[in-house]
Coordinates of C-alpha atoms in Angstrom, one line a residue:
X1 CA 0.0 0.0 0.0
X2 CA 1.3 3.2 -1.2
X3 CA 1.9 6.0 1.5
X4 CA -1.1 8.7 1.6
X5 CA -0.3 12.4 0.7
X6 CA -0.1 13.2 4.6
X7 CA 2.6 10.5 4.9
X8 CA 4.5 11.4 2.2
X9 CA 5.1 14.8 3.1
X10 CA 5.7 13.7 6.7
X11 CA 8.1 11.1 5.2
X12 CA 9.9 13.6 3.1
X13 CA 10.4 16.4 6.3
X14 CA 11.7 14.3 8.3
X15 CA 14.5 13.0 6.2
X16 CA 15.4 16.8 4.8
X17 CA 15.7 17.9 8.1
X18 CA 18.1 15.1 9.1
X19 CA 21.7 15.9 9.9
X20 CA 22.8 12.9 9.4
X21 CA 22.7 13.5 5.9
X22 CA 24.4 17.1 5.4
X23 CA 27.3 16.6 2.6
X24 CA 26.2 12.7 2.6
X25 CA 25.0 10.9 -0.8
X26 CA 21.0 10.1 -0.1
X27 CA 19.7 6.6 -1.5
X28 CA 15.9 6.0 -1.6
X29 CA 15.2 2.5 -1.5
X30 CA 12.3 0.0 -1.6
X31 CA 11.7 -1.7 1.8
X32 CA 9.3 -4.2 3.5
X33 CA 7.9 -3.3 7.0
X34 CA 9.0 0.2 7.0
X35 CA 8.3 2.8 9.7
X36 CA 4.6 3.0 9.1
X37 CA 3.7 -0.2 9.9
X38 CA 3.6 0.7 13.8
X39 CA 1.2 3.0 15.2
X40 CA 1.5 6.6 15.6
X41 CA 4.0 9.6 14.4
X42 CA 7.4 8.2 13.6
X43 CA 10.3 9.8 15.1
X44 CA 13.5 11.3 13.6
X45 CA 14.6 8.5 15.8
X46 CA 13.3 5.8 14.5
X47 CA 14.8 7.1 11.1
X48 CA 18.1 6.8 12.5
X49 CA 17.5 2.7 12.5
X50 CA 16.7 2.2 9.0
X51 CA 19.8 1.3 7.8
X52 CA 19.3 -1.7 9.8
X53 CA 16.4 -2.8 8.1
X54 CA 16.8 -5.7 5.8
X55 CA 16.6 -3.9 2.6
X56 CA 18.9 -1.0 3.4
X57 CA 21.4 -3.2 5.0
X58 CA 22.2 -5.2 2.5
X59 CA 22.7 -2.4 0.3
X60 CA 25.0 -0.9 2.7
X61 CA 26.5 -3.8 3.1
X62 CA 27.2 -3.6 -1.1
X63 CA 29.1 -0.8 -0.9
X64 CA 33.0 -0.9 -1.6
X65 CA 35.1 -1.6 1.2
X66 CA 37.4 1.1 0.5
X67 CA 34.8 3.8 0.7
X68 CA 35.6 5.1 3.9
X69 CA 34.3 8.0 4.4
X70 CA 31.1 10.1 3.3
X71 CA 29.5 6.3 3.0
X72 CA 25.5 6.8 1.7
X73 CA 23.2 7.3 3.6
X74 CA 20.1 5.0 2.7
X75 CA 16.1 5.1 3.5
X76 CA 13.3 2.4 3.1
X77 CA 10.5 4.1 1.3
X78 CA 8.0 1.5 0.6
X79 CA 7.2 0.3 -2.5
X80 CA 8.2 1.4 -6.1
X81 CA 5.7 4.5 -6.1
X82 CA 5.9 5.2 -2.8
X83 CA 10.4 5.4 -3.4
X84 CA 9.8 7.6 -6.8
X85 CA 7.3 9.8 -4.9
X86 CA 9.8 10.4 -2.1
X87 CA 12.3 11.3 -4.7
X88 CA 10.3 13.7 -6.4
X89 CA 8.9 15.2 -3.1
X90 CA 12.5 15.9 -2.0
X91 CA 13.2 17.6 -4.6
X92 CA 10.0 19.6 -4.7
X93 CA 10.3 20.6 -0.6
X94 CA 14.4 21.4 -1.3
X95 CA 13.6 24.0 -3.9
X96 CA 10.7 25.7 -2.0
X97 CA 12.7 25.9 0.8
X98 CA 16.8 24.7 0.9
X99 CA 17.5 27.2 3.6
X100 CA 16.2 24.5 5.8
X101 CA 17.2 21.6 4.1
X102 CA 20.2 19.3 4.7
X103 CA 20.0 17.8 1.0
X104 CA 22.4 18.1 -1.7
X105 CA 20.1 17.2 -4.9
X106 CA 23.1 16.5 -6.9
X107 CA 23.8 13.8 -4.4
X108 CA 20.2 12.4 -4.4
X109 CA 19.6 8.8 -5.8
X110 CA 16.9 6.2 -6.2
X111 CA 17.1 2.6 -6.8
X112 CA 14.0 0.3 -7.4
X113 CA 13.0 -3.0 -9.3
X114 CA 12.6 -3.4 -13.1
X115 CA 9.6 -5.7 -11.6
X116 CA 7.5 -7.3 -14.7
X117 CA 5.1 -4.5 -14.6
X118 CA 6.7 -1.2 -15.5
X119 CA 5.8 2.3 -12.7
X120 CA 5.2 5.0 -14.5
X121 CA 6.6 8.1 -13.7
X122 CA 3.7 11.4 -13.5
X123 CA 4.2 13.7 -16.0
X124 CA 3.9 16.4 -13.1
X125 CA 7.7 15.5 -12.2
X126 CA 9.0 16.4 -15.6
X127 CA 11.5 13.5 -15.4
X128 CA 13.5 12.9 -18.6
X129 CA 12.2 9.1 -18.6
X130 CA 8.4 8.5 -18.5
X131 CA 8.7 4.9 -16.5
X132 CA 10.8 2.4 -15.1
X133 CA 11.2 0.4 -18.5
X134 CA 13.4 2.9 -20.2
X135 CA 15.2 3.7 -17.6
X136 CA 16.5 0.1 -17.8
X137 CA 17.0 0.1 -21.5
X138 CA 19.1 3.2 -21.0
X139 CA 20.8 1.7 -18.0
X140 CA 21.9 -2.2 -19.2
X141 CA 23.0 -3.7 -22.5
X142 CA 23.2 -7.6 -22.6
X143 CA 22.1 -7.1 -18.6
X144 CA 25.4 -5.2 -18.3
X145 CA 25.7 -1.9 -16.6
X146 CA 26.4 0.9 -19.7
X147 CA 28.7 3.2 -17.3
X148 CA 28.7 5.7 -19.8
X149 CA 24.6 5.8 -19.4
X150 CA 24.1 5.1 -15.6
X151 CA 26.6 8.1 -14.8
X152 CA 23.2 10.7 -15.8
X153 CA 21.0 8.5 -13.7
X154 CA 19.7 9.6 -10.5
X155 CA 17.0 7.1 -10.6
X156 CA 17.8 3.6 -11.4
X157 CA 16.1 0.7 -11.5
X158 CA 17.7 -3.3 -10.9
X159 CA 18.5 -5.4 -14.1
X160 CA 17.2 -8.2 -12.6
X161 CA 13.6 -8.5 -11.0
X162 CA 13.6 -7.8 -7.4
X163 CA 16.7 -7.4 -5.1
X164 CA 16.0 -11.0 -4.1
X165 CA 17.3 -12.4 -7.6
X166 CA 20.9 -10.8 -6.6
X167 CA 21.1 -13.1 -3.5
X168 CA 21.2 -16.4 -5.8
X169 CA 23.2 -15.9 -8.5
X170 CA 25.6 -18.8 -9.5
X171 CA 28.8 -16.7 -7.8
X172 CA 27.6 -16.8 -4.6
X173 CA 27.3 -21.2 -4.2
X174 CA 30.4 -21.2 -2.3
X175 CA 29.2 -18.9 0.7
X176 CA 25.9 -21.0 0.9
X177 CA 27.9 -23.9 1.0
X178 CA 29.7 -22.5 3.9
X179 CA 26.7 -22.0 5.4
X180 CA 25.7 -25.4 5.4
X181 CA 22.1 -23.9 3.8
X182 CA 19.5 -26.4 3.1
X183 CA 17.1 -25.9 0.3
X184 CA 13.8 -28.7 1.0
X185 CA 16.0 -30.4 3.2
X186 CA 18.7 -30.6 1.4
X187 CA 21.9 -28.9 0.4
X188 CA 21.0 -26.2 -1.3
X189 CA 22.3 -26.3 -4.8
X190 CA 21.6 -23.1 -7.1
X191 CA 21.3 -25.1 -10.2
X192 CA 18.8 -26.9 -8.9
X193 CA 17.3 -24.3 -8.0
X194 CA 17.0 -22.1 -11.2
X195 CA 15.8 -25.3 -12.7
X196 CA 12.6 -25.7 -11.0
X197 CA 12.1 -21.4 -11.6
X198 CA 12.5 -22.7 -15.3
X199 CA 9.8 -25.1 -14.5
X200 CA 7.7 -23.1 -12.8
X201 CA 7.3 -20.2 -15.7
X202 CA 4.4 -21.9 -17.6
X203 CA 2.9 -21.4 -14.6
X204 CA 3.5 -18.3 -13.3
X205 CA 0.2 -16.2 -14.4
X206 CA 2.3 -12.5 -13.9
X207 CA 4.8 -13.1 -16.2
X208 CA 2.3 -14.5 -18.8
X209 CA 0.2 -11.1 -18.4
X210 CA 3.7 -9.4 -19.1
X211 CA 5.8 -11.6 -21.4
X212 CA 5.8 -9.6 -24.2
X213 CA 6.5 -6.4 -22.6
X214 CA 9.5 -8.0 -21.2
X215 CA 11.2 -10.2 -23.1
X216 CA 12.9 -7.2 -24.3
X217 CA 15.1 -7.5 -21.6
X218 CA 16.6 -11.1 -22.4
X219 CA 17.1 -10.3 -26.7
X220 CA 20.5 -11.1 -26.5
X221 CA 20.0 -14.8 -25.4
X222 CA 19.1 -15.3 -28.9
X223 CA 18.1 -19.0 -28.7
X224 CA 15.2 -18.0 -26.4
X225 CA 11.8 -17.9 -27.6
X226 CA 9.5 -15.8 -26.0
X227 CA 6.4 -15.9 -28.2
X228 CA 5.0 -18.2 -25.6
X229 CA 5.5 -19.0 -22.0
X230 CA 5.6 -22.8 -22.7
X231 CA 8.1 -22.2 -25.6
X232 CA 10.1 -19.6 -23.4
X233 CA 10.1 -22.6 -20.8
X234 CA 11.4 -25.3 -22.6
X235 CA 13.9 -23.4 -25.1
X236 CA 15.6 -21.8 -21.7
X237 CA 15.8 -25.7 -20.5
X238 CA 17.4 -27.1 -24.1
X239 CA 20.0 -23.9 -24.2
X240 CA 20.3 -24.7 -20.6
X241 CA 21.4 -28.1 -20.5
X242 CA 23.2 -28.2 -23.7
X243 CA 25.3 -24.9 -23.4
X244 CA 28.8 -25.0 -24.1
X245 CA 30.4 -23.5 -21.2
X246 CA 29.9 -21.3 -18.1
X247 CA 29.8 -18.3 -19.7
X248 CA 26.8 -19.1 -21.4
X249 CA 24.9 -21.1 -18.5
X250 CA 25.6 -17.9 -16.8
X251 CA 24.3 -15.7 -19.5
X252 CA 21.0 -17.8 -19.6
X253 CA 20.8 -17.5 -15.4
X254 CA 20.8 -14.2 -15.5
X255 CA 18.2 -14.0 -18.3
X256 CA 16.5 -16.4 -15.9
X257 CA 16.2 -13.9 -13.1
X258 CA 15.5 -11.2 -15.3
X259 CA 12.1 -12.6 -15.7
X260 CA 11.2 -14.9 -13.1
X261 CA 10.9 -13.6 -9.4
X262 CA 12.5 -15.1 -6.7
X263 CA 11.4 -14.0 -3.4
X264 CA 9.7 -17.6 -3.4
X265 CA 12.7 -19.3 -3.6
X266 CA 14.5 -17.1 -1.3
X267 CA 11.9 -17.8 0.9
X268 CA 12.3 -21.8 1.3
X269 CA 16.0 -21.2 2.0
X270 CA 16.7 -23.1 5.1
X271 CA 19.4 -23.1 8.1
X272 CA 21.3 -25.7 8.8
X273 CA 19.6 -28.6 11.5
X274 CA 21.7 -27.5 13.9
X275 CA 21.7 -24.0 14.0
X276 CA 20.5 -22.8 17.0
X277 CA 18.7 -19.0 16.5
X278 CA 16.2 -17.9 14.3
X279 CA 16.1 -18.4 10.9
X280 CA 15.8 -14.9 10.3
X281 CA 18.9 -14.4 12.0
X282 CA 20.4 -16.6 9.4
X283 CA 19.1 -14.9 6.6
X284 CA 20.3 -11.8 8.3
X285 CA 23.7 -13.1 8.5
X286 CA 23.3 -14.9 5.0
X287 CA 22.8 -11.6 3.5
X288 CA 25.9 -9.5 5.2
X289 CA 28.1 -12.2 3.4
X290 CA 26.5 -11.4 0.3
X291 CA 27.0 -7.8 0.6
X292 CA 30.8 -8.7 1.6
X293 CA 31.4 -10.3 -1.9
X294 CA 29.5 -7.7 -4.0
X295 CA 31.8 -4.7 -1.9
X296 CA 34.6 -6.6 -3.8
X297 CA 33.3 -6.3 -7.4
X298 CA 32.8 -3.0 -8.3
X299 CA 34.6 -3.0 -11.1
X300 CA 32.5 -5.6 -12.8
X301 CA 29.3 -4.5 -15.1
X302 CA 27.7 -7.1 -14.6
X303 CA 27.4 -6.7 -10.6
X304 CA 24.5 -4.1 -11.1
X305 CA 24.6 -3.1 -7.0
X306 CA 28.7 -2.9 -6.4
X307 CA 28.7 -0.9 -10.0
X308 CA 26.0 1.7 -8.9
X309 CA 27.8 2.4 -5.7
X310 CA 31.0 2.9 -7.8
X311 CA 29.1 5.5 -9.9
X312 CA 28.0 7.3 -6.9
X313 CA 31.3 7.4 -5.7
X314 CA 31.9 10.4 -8.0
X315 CA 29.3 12.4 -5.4
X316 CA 31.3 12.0 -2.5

């Protein structure tokens, strides 16, 4: 549910009138369970914990180790609306009044998900893109970062669909398997896992709906078809299992969780048998590792997260 006018203004005043970001690079992110969810005003206070929410810490945790100093400062927002409207209300509230504002707008960014359905962008914001599909067209090529683009972006979206499809890409097997995560029971092993979301997309009724509006994104893999979801399916499976080498497997992953969600799967991820807390305590910990290895590739296109943070570096 998107935040009401009210909230939105109340959201927006309290993060300009933060010290905490004076000189300090602002990123506007989505987030589950945000500050509204309790009852009552929220404090300036209870701003000052939001990088410990799940969404903005792991973002933070993204960012190069050897930024040291004038690190971003990040806020949970909501959804995809609810992060753009934020964005644009900043902006709006900075102008009318910076004398009492602690925002630079030249170091003000958003990040959301390319998602299957595209957010528009209201024309009353005179943004130079009119949604979130262009932005990405503008921002990847072959589901790599175009540095050249992103460095005019202020608002960027993910090249793959939800922040939960960077926790399982094939890189990242060797810190589950220090882990000891189960998947069903089991070790978890990613291929397996990317071939049941290859199964499941003849079933999955949302990326039916917006197949052809997105299929855009995965051109490059050129011995996909996506004229159907059953032949999208089973010719990601054949160039799946006969590809040649990593390289492509890896291209085809990717092009995998470009279009299928993974929350679900993210979901079923397990802690060992004999861990001992909570499993969202493992997750927790699960995901500060992940940020540990993106911090380290930076200078690598296709690590979308690391890559933004190295653009933004520029604004520090």
């Amino acid at each position: 549910m998107s935040l009401k006018q009210e909230q939105l203004i109340q959201h927006c005043e309290i993060i300009i009138s933060s010290r905490r970001i004076k000189n300090k690079i602002v990123v506007l992110c989505e987030g589950e369970g945000g500050i509204w969810d309790t009852e009552g005003r929220p404090s300036p206070q209870s701003y000052s914990k939001m990088e410990q929410m799940p969404d903005s810490n792991f973002y933070k945790a993204c960012v190069p180790k050897l930024w040291s100093q004038y690190r971003p400062e990040f806020f949970n927002c909501g959804d995809r609306k609810d992060v753009l409207d934020t964005y644009f209300t900043l902006e709006k509230l900075h102008k009318e009044n910076s004398n009492n504002s602690y925002l630079s707008l030249e170091k003000l960014f958003a990040i959301v998900d390319v998602d299957l359905q595209i957010q528009n962008i209201t024309k009353e914001y005179s943004y130079s893109f009119s949604d979130t599909e262009p932005i990405f067209c503008d921002l990847y090529t072959k589901l790599n970062i175009n540095e050249e683009n992103a460095k005019q972006h202020h608002i960027w979206v993910t090249g793959l669909i939800h922040k939960e499809a960077y926790f399982i890409i094939p890189e990242l097997q060797p810190i589950f398997d220090s882990f000891s995560t189960l998947y069903n029971s089991n070790s978890l092993v990613l291929r397996d896992i990317y071939l049941i979301m290859a199964d499941a997309i003849i079933t999955d009724s949302d990326l039916k709906s917006n197949l052809s509006k997105v299929s855009n994104r995965i051109s490059h893999c050129s011995g996909l078809d996506c004229t159907a979801i059953d032949k999208l399916r089973e010719s990601w499976k054949e160039q799946f299992e006969n590809a040649e080498d990593d390289t492509q497997k890896n291209e085809l992953i990717l092009a995998l969780l470009a279009l299928k969600k993974a929350k679900y799967y993210w979901k079923q991820i397990q802690a060992p048998s004999d861990w001992t807390s909570s499993v969202q305590t493992f997750k927790d910990q699960l995901l500060l590792e992940i940020g540990r290895f993106y911090s380290e590739q930076s200078n690598h296109t296709k690590y979308h997260i690391p890559c933004f943070f190295k653009i933004l570096r520029q604004f520090a």
